[in-house]
Each structure stands twice: as C-alpha cells, then as structure tokens.
CSV table of C-alpha atoms in Angstrom, one decimal:
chain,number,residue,atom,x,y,z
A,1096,UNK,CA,9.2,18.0,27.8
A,1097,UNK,CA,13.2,17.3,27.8
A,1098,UNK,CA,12.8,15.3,24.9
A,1099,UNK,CA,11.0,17.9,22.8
A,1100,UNK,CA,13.4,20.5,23.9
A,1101,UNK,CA,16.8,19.2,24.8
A,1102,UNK,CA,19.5,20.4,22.9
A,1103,UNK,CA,21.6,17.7,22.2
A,1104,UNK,CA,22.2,17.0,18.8
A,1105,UNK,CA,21.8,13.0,17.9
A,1106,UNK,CA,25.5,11.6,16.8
A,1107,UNK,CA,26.6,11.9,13.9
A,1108,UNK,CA,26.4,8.6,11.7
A,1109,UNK,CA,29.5,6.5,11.3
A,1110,UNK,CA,31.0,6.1,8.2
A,1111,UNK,CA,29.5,2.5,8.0
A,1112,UNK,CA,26.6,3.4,8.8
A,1113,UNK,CA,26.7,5.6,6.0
A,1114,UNK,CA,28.0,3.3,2.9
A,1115,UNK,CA,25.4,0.9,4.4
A,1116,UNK,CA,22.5,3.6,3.8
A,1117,UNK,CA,24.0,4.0,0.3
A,1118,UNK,CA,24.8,0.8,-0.5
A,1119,UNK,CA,21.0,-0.2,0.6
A,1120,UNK,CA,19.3,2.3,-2.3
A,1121,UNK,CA,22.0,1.1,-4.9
A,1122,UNK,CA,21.1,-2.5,-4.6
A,1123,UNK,CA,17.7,-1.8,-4.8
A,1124,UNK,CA,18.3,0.2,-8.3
A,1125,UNK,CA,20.4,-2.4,-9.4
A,1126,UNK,CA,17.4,-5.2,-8.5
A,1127,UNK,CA,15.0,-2.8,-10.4
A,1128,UNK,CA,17.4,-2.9,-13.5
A,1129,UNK,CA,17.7,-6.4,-13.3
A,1130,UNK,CA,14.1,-7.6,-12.8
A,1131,UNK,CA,13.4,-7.5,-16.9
A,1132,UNK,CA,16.0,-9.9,-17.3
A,1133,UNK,CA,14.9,-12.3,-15.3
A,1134,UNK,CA,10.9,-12.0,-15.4
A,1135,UNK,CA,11.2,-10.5,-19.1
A,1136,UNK,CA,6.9,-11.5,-20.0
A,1137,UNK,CA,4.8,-8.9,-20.8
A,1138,UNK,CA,2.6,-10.0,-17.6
A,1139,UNK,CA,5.3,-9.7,-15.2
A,1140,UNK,CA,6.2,-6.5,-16.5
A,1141,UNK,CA,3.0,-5.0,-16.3
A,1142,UNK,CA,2.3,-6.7,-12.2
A,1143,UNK,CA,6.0,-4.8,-11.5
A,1144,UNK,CA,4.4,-1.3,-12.9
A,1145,UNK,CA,1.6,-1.4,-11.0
A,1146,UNK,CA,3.7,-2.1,-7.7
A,1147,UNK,CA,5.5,0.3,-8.6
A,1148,UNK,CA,2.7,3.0,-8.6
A,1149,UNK,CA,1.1,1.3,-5.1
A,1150,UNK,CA,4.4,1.6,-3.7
A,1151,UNK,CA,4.0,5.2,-4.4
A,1152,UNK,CA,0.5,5.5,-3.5
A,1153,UNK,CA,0.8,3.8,0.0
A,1154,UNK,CA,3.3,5.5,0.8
A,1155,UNK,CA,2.0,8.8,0.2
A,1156,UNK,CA,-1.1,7.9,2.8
A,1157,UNK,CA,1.2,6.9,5.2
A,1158,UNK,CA,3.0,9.9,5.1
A,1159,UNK,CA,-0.6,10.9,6.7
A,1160,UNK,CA,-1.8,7.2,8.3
A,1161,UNK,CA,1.5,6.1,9.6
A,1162,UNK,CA,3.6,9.2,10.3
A,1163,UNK,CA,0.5,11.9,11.6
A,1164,UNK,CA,-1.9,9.7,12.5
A,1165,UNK,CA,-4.7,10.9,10.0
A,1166,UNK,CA,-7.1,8.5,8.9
A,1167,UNK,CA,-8.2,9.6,5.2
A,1168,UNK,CA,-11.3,8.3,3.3
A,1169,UNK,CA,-10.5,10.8,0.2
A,1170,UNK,CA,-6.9,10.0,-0.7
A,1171,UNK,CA,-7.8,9.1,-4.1
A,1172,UNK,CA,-9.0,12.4,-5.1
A,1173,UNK,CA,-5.2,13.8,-5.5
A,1174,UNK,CA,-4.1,10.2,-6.9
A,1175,UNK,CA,-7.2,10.7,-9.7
A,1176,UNK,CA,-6.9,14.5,-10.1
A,1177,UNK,CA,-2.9,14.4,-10.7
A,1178,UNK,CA,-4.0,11.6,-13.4
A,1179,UNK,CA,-6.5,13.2,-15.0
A,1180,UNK,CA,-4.9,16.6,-15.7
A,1181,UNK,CA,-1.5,14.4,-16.6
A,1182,UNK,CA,-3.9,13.2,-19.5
A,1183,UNK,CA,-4.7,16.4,-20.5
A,1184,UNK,CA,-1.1,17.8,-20.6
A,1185,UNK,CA,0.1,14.7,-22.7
A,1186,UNK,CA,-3.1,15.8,-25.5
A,1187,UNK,CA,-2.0,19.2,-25.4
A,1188,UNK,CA,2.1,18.5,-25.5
A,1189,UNK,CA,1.1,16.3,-28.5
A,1190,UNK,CA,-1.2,18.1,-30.5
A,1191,UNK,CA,1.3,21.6,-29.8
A,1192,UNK,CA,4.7,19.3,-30.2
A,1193,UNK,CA,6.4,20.4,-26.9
A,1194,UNK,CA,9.8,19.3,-26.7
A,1195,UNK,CA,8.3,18.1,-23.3
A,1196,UNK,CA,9.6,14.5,-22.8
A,1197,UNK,CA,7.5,11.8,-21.0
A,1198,UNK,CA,9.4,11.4,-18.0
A,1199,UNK,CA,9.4,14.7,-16.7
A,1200,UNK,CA,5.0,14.5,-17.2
A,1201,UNK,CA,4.8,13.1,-13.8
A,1202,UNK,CA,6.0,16.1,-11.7
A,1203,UNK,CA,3.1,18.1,-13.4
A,1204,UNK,CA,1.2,15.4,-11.8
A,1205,UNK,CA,2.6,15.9,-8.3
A,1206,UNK,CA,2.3,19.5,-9.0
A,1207,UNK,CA,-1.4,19.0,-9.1
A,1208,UNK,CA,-1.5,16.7,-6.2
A,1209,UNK,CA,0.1,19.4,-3.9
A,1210,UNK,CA,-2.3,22.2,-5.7
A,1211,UNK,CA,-5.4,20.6,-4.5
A,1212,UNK,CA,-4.0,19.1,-1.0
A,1213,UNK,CA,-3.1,22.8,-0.4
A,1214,UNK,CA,-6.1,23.8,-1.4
A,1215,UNK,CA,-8.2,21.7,0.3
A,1216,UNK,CA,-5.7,20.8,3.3
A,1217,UNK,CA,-6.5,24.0,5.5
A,1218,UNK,CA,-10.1,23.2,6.4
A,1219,UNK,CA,-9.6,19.6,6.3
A,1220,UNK,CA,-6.7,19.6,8.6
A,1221,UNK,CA,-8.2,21.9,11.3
A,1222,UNK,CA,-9.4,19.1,13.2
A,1223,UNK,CA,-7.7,15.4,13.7
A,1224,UNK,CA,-9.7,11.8,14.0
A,1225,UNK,CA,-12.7,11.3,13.4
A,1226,UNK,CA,-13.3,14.9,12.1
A,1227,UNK,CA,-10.4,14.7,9.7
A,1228,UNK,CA,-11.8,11.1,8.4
A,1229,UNK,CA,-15.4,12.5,7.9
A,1230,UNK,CA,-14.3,16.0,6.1
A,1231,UNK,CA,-11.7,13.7,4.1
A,1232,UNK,CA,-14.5,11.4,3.0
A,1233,UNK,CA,-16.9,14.4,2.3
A,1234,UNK,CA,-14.1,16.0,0.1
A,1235,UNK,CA,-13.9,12.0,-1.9
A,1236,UNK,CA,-17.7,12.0,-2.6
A,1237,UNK,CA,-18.2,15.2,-3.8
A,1238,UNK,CA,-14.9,15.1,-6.2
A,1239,UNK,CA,-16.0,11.8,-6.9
A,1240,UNK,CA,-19.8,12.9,-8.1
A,1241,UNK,CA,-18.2,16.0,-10.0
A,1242,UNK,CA,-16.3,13.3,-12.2
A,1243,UNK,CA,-19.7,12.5,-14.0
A,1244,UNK,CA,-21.1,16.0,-14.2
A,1245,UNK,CA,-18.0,18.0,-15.5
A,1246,UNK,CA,-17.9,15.7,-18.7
A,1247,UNK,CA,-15.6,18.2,-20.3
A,1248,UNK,CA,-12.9,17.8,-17.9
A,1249,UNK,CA,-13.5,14.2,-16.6
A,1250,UNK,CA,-14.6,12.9,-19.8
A,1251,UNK,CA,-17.8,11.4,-17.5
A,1252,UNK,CA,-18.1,7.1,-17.5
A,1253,UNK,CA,-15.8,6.9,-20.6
A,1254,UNK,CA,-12.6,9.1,-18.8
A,1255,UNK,CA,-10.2,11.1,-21.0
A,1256,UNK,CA,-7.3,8.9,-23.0
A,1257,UNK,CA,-4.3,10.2,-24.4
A,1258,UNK,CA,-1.8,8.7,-26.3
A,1259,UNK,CA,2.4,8.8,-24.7
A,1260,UNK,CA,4.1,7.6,-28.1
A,1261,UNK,CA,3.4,11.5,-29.1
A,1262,UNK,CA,5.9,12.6,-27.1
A,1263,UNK,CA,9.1,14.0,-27.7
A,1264,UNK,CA,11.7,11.2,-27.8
A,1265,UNK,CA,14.3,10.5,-25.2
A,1266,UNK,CA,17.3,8.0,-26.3
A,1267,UNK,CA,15.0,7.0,-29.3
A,1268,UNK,CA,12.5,5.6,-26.6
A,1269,UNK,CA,8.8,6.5,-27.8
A,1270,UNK,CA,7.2,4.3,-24.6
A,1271,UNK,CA,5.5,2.1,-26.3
A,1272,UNK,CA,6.7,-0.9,-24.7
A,1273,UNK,CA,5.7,-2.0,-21.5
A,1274,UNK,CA,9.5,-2.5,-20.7
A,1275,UNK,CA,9.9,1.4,-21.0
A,1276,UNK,CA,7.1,2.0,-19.2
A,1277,UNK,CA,8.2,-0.2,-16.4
A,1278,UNK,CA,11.9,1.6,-16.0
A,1279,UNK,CA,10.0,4.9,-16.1
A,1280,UNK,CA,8.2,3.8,-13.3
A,1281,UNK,CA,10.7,1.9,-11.6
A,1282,UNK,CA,12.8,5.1,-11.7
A,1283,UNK,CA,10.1,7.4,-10.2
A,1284,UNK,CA,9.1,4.8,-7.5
A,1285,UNK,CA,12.9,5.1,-6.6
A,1286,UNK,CA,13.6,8.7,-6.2
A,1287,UNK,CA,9.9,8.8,-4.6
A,1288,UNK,CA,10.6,6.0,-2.0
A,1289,UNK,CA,13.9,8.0,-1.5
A,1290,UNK,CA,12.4,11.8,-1.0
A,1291,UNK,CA,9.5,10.0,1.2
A,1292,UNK,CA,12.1,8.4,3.7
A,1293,UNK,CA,14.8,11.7,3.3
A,1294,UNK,CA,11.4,13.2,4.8
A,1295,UNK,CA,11.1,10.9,7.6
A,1296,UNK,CA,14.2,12.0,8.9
A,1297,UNK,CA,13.6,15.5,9.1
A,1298,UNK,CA,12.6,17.6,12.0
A,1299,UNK,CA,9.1,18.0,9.9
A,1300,UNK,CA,8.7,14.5,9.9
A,1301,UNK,CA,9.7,14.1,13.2
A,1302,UNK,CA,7.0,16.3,14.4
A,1303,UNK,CA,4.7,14.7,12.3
A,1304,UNK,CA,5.6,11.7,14.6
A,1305,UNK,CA,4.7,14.1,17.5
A,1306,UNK,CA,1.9,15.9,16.4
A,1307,UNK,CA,0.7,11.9,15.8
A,1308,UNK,CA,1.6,10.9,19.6
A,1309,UNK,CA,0.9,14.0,21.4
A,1310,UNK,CA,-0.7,17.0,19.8
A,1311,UNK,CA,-0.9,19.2,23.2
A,1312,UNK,CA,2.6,18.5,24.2
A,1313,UNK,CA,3.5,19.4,20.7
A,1314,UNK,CA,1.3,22.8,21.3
A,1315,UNK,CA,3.0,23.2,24.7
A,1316,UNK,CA,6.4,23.6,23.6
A,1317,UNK,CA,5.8,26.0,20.8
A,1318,UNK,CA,5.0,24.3,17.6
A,1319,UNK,CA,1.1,24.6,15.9
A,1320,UNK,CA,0.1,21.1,15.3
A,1321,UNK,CA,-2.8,22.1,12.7
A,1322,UNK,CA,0.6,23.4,10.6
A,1323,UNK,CA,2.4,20.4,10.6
A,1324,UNK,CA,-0.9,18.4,9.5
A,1325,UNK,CA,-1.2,20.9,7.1
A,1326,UNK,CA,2.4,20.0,5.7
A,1327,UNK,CA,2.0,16.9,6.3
A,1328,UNK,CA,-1.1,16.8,3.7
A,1329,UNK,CA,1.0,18.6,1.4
A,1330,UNK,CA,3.5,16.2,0.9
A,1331,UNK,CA,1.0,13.7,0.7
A,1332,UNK,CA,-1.0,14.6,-2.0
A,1333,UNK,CA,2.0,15.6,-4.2
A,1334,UNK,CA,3.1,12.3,-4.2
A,1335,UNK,CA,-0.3,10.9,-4.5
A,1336,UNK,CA,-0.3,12.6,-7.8
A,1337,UNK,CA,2.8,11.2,-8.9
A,1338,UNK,CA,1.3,8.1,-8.2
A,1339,UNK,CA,-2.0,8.6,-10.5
A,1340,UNK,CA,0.1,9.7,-13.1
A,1341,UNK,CA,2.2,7.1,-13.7
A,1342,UNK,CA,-1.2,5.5,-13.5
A,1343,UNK,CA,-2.6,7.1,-16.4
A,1344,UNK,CA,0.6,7.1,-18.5
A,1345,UNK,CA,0.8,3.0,-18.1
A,1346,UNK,CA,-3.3,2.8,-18.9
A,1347,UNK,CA,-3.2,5.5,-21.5
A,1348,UNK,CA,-6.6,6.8,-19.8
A,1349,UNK,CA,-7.7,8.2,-16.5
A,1350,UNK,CA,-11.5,7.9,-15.6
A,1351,UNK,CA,-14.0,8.2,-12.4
A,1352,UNK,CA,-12.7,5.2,-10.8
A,1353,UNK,CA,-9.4,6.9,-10.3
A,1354,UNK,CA,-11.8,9.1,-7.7
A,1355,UNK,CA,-13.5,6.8,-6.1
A,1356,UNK,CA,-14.1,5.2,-3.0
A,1357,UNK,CA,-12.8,1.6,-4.3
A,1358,UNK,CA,-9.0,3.7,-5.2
A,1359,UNK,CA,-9.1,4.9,-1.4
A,1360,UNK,CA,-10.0,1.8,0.4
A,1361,UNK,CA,-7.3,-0.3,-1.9
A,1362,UNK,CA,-5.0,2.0,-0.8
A,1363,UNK,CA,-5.6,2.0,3.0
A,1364,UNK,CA,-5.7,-1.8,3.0
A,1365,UNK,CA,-2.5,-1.8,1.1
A,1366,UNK,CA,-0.8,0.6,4.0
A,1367,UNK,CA,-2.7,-0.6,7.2
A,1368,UNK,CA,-1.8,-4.4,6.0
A,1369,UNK,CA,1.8,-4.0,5.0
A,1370,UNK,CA,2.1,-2.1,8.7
A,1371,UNK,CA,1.6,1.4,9.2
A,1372,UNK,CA,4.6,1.6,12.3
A,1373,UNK,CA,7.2,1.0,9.8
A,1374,UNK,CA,8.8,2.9,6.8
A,1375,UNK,CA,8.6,-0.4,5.0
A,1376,UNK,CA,5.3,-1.3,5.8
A,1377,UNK,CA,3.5,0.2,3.2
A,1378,UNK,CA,5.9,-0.6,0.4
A,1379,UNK,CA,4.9,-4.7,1.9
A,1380,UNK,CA,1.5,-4.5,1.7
A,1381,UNK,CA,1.5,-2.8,-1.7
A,1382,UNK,CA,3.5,-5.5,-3.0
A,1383,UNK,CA,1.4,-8.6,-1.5
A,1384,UNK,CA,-2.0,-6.3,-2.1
A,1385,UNK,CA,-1.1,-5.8,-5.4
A,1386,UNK,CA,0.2,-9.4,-6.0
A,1387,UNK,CA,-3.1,-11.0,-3.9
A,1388,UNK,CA,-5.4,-9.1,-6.3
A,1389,UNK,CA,-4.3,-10.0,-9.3
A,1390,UNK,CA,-4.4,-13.5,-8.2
A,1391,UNK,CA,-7.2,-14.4,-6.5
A,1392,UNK,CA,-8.9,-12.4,-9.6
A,1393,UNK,CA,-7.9,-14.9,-11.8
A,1394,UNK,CA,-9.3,-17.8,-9.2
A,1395,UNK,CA,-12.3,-17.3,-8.0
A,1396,UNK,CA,-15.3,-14.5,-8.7
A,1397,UNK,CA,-16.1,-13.1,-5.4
A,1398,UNK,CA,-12.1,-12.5,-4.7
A,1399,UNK,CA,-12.9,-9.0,-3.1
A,1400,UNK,CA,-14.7,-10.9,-0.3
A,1401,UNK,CA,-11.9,-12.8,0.5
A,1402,UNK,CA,-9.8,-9.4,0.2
A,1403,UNK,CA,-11.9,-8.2,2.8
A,1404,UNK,CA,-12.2,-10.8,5.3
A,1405,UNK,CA,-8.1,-11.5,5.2
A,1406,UNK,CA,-8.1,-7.3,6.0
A,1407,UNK,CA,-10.4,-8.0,9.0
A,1408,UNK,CA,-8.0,-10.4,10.3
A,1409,UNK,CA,-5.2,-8.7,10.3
A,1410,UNK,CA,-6.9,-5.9,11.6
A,1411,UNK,CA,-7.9,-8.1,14.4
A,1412,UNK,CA,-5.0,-10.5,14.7
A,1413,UNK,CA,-2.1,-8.3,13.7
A,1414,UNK,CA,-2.5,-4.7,14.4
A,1415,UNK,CA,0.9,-4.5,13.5
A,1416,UNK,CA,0.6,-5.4,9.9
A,1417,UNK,CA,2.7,-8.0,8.2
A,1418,UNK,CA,6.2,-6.1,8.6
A,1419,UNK,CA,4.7,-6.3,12.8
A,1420,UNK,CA,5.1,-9.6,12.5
A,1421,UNK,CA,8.2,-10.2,10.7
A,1422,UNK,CA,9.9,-7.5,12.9
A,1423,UNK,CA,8.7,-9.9,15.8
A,1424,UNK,CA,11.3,-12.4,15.3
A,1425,UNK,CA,14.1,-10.1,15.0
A,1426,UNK,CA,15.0,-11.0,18.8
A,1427,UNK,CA,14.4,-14.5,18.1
A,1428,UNK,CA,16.3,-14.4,15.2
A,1429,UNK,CA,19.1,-12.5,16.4
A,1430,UNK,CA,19.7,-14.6,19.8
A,1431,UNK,CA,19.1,-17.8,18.0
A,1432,UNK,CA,15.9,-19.2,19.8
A,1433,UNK,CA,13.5,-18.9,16.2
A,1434,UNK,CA,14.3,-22.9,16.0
A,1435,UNK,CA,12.4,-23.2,19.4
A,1436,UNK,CA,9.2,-22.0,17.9
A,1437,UNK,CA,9.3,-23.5,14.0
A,1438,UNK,CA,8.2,-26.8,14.9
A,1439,UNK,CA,5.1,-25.2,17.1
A,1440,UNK,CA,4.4,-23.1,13.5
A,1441,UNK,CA,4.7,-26.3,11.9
A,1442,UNK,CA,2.1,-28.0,13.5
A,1443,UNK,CA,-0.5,-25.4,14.0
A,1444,UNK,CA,-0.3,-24.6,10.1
A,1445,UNK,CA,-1.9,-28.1,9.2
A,1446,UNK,CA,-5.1,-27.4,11.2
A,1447,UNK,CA,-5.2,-23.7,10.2
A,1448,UNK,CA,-5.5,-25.1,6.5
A,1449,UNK,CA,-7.8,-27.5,7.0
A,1450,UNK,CA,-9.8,-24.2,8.4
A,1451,UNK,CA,-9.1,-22.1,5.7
A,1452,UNK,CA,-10.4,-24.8,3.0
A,1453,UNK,CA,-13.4,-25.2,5.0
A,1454,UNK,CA,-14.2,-21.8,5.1
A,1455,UNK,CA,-13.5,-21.2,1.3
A,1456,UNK,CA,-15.8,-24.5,0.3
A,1457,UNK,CA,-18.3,-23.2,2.4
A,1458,UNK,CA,-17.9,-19.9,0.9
A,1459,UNK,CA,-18.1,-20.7,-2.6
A,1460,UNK,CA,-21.1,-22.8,-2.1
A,1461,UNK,CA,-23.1,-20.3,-0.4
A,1462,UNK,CA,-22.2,-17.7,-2.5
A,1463,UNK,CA,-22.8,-19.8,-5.5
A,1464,UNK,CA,-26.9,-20.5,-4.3
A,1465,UNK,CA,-26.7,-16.8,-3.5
A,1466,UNK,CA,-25.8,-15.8,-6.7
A,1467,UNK,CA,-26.5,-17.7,-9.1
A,1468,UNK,CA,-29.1,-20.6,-7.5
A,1469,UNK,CA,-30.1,-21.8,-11.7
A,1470,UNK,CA,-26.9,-22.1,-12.7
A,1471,UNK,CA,-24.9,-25.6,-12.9
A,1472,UNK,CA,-23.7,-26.6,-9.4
A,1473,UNK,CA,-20.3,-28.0,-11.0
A,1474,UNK,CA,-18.2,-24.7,-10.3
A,1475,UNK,CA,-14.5,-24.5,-10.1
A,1476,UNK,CA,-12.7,-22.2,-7.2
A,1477,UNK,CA,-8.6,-21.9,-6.6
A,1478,UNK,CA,-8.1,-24.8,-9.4
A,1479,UNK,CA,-10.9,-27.3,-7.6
A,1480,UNK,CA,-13.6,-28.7,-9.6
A,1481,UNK,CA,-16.9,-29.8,-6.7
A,1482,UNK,CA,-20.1,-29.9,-7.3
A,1483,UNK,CA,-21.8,-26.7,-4.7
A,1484,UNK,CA,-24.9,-29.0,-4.3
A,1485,UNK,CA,-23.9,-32.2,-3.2
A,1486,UNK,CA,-24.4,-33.2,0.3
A,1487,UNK,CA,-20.7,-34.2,0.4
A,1488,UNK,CA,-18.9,-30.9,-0.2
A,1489,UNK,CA,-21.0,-29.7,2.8
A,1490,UNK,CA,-20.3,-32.1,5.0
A,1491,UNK,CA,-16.8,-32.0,4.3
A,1492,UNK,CA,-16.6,-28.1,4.6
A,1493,UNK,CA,-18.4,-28.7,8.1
A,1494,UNK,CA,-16.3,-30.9,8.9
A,1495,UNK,CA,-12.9,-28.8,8.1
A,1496,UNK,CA,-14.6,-25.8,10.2
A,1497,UNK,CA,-15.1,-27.7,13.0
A,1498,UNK,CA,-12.4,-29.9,13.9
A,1499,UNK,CA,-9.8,-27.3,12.0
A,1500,UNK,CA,-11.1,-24.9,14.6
A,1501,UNK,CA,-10.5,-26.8,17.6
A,1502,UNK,CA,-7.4,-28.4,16.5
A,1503,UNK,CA,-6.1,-24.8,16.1
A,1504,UNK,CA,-7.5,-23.0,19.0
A,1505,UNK,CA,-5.2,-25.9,20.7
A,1506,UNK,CA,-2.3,-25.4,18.4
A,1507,UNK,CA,-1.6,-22.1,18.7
A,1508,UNK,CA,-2.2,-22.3,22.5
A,1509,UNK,CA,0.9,-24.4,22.4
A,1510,UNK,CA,2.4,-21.8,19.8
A,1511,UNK,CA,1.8,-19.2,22.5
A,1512,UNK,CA,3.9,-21.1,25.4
A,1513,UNK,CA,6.4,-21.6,22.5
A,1514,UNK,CA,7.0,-18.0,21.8
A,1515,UNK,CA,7.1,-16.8,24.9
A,1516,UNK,CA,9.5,-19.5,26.1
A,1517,UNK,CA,11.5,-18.2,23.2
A,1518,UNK,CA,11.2,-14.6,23.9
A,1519,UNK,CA,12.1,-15.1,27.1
A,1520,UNK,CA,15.6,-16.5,26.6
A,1521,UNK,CA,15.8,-13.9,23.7
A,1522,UNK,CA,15.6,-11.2,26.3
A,1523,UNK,CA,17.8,-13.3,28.5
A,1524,UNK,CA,20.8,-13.1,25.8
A,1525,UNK,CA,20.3,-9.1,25.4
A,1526,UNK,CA,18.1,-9.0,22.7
A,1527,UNK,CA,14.8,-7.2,23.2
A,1528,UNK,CA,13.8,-5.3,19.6
C-alpha cells in the first residue's frame, strides 16, 4: 500500500536524460524523412504506409492488452468505423469544396474512434477477463453483421470509396502519390507513437498499469478501477480510428473487412508477438507482422497457416514476445558474456532449419492433396520447385522432422547450460535487467 500511496515524488530527470528523450524522437523523424531516399519504389513506399498505420493500430490495443490488461476480440470496430465515416467526410468536403485539407481528415477519424469507444466502453468495461473479451467480441460481430445490412452507410460487400485528390491543397500537394501519402502517414504515426507514450507516463497510465496488476488494491486505496478501464478504452479507440483512417485515405475505400474478425486477430498477433510488456513491443511486431505478411503472401498460398502456427510458438515459446527476447540479452550484452552463448546459437540453428524445412515440405504436400488432389503435383513453395507426389520429397521431409527434432531437442539443451552459465556471470558483474 506504501507504494500506491507514498508521497514521494520520483526525481526529477537530468538534463541528459532529457536531450536523450529528445534527441531519440528527432532521429526517428529524421529516419522517416529519409527512408524515400533510400527505398524510393513505389512498393517500398506503400509496405512503409502500411507499417505506419499497424504501428498505430497495435499500439492503440495495447494501450488496452499491454497497459490494462484487457483482452479485446472487437478492436477493429473503432479502426473500421473511424474509416468508414473518414470516407464519407472526404465525399462530402469534396462535393461542398471545404477548405478542409487532408491532413487534418484523420482527427475526425479519431474523433469517431473515441465516440463509439465512449459509447460502447461503459457496459463493456464493467467487468475485466474473460467478460470483457466475450462482450468485446459480441460488440465485433454485431457491428460487423450491421456492415452488410446498413448498405447506405457501409456501402454493404462493395464498401464506400472516395477520392483524396478533391481536397483542398496544402503546399500544392493534391496526395496523389504514394510518396505524399507516406509522409502524411509517417507524420501521424509520429505524433501518435508520441501522445501514446506521453500517456504512459502519466498517473492515468500508471494506474492503468495498476488496475492491470491489482484491481482490489487499486479499489482499496481510493481509485474505481471500472473508470480507469473506461479511460483506458477511450484513448484506445481514438487512436484506433486514426489508424483506419489513414487506412482508408491510402486505399481510397473502406469496406466490411475493416470490421471484421480477420482486422482484430491481425492486430492482436501484431501486439501479443512484438511483446505486450514493452512500449516498443507493439511497434516490433507491427513491423515484422506487417513485413511477414506481405511476404510469405507472395511465396506460398496457405501463408496464413504458417502465420498461425509461428503465433502459437511464440505464444508457447516466448511469452515475452520478440522485444522479450531481445531485452534478454541486455545483461549479457552489457557485462560482455553474449560471446559465451553465440556459438551454442550457432549450432542449434542448423538443426532447427533442417526442422523447419521438413515441416514446410511436409506442409505443402499435405496441403497440396488436401486441396487440390487433380491438380499437377509439380508445385513451387518459398522459390522450391518438388514434385508433392514423389516418394522422395516425403522421405526427405521425414527425414528433416525426425533427426532435425532430436538434433535440436539436444542443441538447445546445451543452449540452455550456455545461457545460464552466461547469466550467471552477467549477474556476477552487476548486471541483472
């Protein structure tokens, strides 16, 4: 109870500590700027933009995953209703010729965010776990079913589209080009990223950290821990809509599937696997999410399965997420002893490989007799031409499983004596986090 309580104000930060904050947000507008000049194709800009908008998405739910410990099945609905009404305000700023510029179109997407999050958040919000998580998905389904009915709104399975070179001009930019597009969203993913941590550091967020931990103690010493969900889910769906509409002003269109399930679950994988214990977590897994998608799209057909299987193992094998595991080594890394456990990494990679390639011939074989059991059994998967049919490729998969599986499960036995002989003399020099 001391801690909730004491009255001892934390010190004030040194002035290093403060030019080092700053000087931490400027490089990172200065990398934004700079990113057209180095990946200037219309590809790269377009993967950047939509990073951009999962950064913002993720995290928004961890502002309710992460920082309050709510588990959402609905977040979508304010990312897809900020959109769609975004669409509708650019139609109507057109056709009416509202000095309105496109920049500013976002906050009217926010707006709507926080509009329906505070309409919605009170009931939703009563109750925490697996309460929250069923009203949440509830809430999701029946949005997501009113985007076919209410065809005037929602437009129904075609969506509403809109043109942005309508809009009132700013510096002669109409926003055709994707480079535009990409430095209005790089400049709206940096304020956002900026408000969204300022937020983390106030005594609201720091109760959301509480309310999170320890909801009675919370109620103990005074403070109503439905509220600060409440707030909480405030802030999170106005930033949600920010999100969806910079996603409908890069696509030109917003649609059902802004709604629906597939919007929510991309977005909790993106948080939960970048790391939900760490501000920078979700901004990771957005990145490598958004990255891994559009790659293994372009590779093989069933890439969602793969999607799914690499989420259960990090649910499994990294509850941490992958900014868990870098933050890890930070002791190692700091005392000196990482070089004691790279050759151990080393050596259980080659086995882990042989694994992985196992698993994904044995994959695309069985998905391919699954699927499509006429078709030609000559099919091509991550670059690889092999015939799905042929008594070799099985064998070979077999083989990879088997012996890649042992060879590991021995590996990283000796990985595991590795990094805790490491650890150990990590925590020897002073270094423990």
């Amino acid at each position: 109870m001391s801690e909730l309580t004491s009255s001892v104000a934390p010190p004030y930060p040194a002035l290093s500590e403060k030019l080092r904050f700053y000087g931490i947000w400027l490089v990172t507008g200065l990398i934004l700027l700079a990113l057209p000049k180095i990946f200037g194709s219309g590809g790269a800009l377009t993967t950047f933009s939509l990073i951009g908008i999962s950064i913002i998405f993720s995290l928004s739910y961890n502002i309710l995953l992460g920082q309050t410990g709510l588990l959402s099945f609905g977040h979508a609905v304010y990312y897809g209703l900020g959109g769609f009404l975004v669409i509708h305000v650019i139609n109507i700023i057109s056709a009416n010729k509202l000095p309105i510029p496109l920049p500013l179109v976002p906050i009217i997407g926010g707006l709507t965010g926080l509009f329906f999050a505070a309409l919605l958040g009170w009931v939703s919000t009563q109750r925490s776990g697996t309460a929250f998580a069923m009203i949440s998905l509830g809430i999701a389904e029946l949005i997501a079913s009113s985007a076919l009915i209410l065809r005037t709104f929602f437009g129904g399975e075609a969506g509403i589209s809109a043109n942005r070179t309508k809009l009132f001009r700013v510096f002669d930019w109409n926003f055709g080009p994707q480079i535009q597009i990409y430095y209005l969203i790089a400049a709206w993913t940096l304020l956002a990223v900026i408000a969204m941590y300022a937020l983390t550091r106030t005594p609201l967020g720091r109760m959301c950290n509480a309310v999170r931990d320890n909801p009675e103690r919370v109620q103990f010493v005074g403070y109503d821990p439905h509220v600060v969900r409440y707030l909480a889910f405030c802030f999170a769906g106005f930033f949600a809509g920010i999100a969806g509409a910079l996603a409908a002003i890069n696509f030109e269109i917003a649609n059902s599937a802004y709604l629906g399930a597939l919007q929510s679950g991309t977005v909790l994988f993106s948080t939960y696997i970048g790391g939900i214990g760490y501000f920078i977590g979700p901004i990771v897994g957005a990145i490598f999410v958004t990255v891994l998608s559009l790659s293994l799209s372009d590779l093989t057909s069933v890439w969602q399965l793969y999607f799914g299987l690499f989420f259960i193992a990090v649910v499994t094998f990294a509850p941490g997420g992958l900014t868990g595991l870098l933050m890890m080594h930070r002791p190692l890394l700091k005392s000196g002893t990482l070089g004691k456990v790279l050759p151990s990494y080393l050596i259980a990679l080659v086995p882990t490989l042989a694994l992985v390639v196992g698993l994904v011939l044995a994959t695309e074989s069985i998905v391919h007799h699954t699927v499509n059991p006429g078709d030609d059994p000559n099919i091509k998967a991550f670059g690889v031409n092999f015939n799905a049919s042929s008594p070799i490729t099985w064998i070979i998969a077999l083989f990879l499983i088997v012996a890649g599986s042992f060879a590991a499960r021995l590996t990283w036995r000796r990985l595991a004596q590795a990094w805790g002989e490491a650890l150990s003399a990590a925590h020897e020099r002073g270094y423990h986090a």
